[in-house]
Amino acid sequence: MPLSVLLDDLAEELSYPRIYCGDMRRFTRKKPPTYSEIVKSELRRYDHRGAAPQKILYSHQKNLHKLLLSSIQICLRNKIPTDSSLTAQQVQDQQCLRKLIYKNQAYKFMKTIKCSPAHWENEKNRVCAQIR
């Protein structure tokens, strides 16, 4: 059964043998680093092996997918203003999705993604609050 790139920890090491030389990443601290911390560390290394354009784009795309996945999971756990949680049947129903989009609740999960309408709305509100 195929495993998602987001869930497979060895996908990156196996996809880029020139960078990782067939070795797994090793971390010395107790708390494991986040994916974005790992990518930043690889880009800032002295030998710049991780700074290949394909690797940068791959890492950015994977980081975006991880952010979206976590935001969607959080939004689905939160309740809708009608005091009923969102069920799988409601997500599959086109009418319910249209209603969520019409009420602008379907875009809330994109607040963490830069250049999305929800993100810029958040930034606009933050700047306007600073001006006041």
Coordinates of C-alpha atoms in Angstrom, one line a residue, residues 13-65:
E13 CA 16.5 10.5 2.3
L14 CA 15.7 8.0 -0.4
S15 CA 14.7 10.7 -3.0
Y16 CA 17.9 12.6 -2.7
P17 CA 20.9 10.2 -2.4
R18 CA 23.4 12.8 -3.3
I19 CA 22.5 14.9 -0.3
Y20 CA 22.0 12.3 2.3
C21 CA 24.4 9.6 0.9
G22 CA 22.0 6.8 2.0
D23 CA 22.1 7.8 5.7
M24 CA 19.2 8.7 7.9
R25 CA 19.0 12.0 9.7
R26 CA 20.2 11.9 13.3
F27 CA 19.1 14.3 16.0
T28 CA 20.9 14.8 19.3
R29 CA 18.5 16.8 21.3
K30 CA 15.6 15.2 23.3
K31 CA 12.8 17.1 21.6
P32 CA 12.7 16.2 17.9
P33 CA 12.9 19.3 15.6
T34 CA 10.0 20.4 13.4
Y35 CA 10.2 19.9 9.7
S36 CA 10.7 23.6 9.0
E37 CA 13.6 23.6 11.5
I38 CA 15.2 20.6 9.7
V39 CA 14.9 22.3 6.3
K40 CA 16.4 25.6 7.7
S41 CA 19.3 23.7 9.2
E42 CA 20.0 21.8 5.9
L43 CA 19.9 25.0 3.9
R44 CA 22.3 26.8 6.2
R45 CA 25.0 24.1 6.4
Y46 CA 28.5 25.0 5.3
D47 CA 28.6 22.6 2.3
H48 CA 25.2 23.7 0.9
R49 CA 24.3 20.2 -0.2
G50 CA 20.6 20.8 0.7
A51 CA 20.5 24.0 -1.3
A52 CA 19.7 22.4 -4.6
P53 CA 16.7 24.0 -6.4
Q54 CA 14.7 20.8 -6.7
K55 CA 15.3 20.0 -3.0
I56 CA 14.2 23.6 -1.9
L57 CA 11.0 23.3 -3.9
Y58 CA 10.3 19.8 -2.6
S59 CA 10.9 20.9 1.0
H60 CA 8.7 24.0 0.6
Q61 CA 5.9 22.0 -1.0
K62 CA 6.1 19.4 1.7
N63 CA 6.1 22.1 4.4
L64 CA 3.0 23.7 2.9
H65 CA 1.2 20.3 2.8

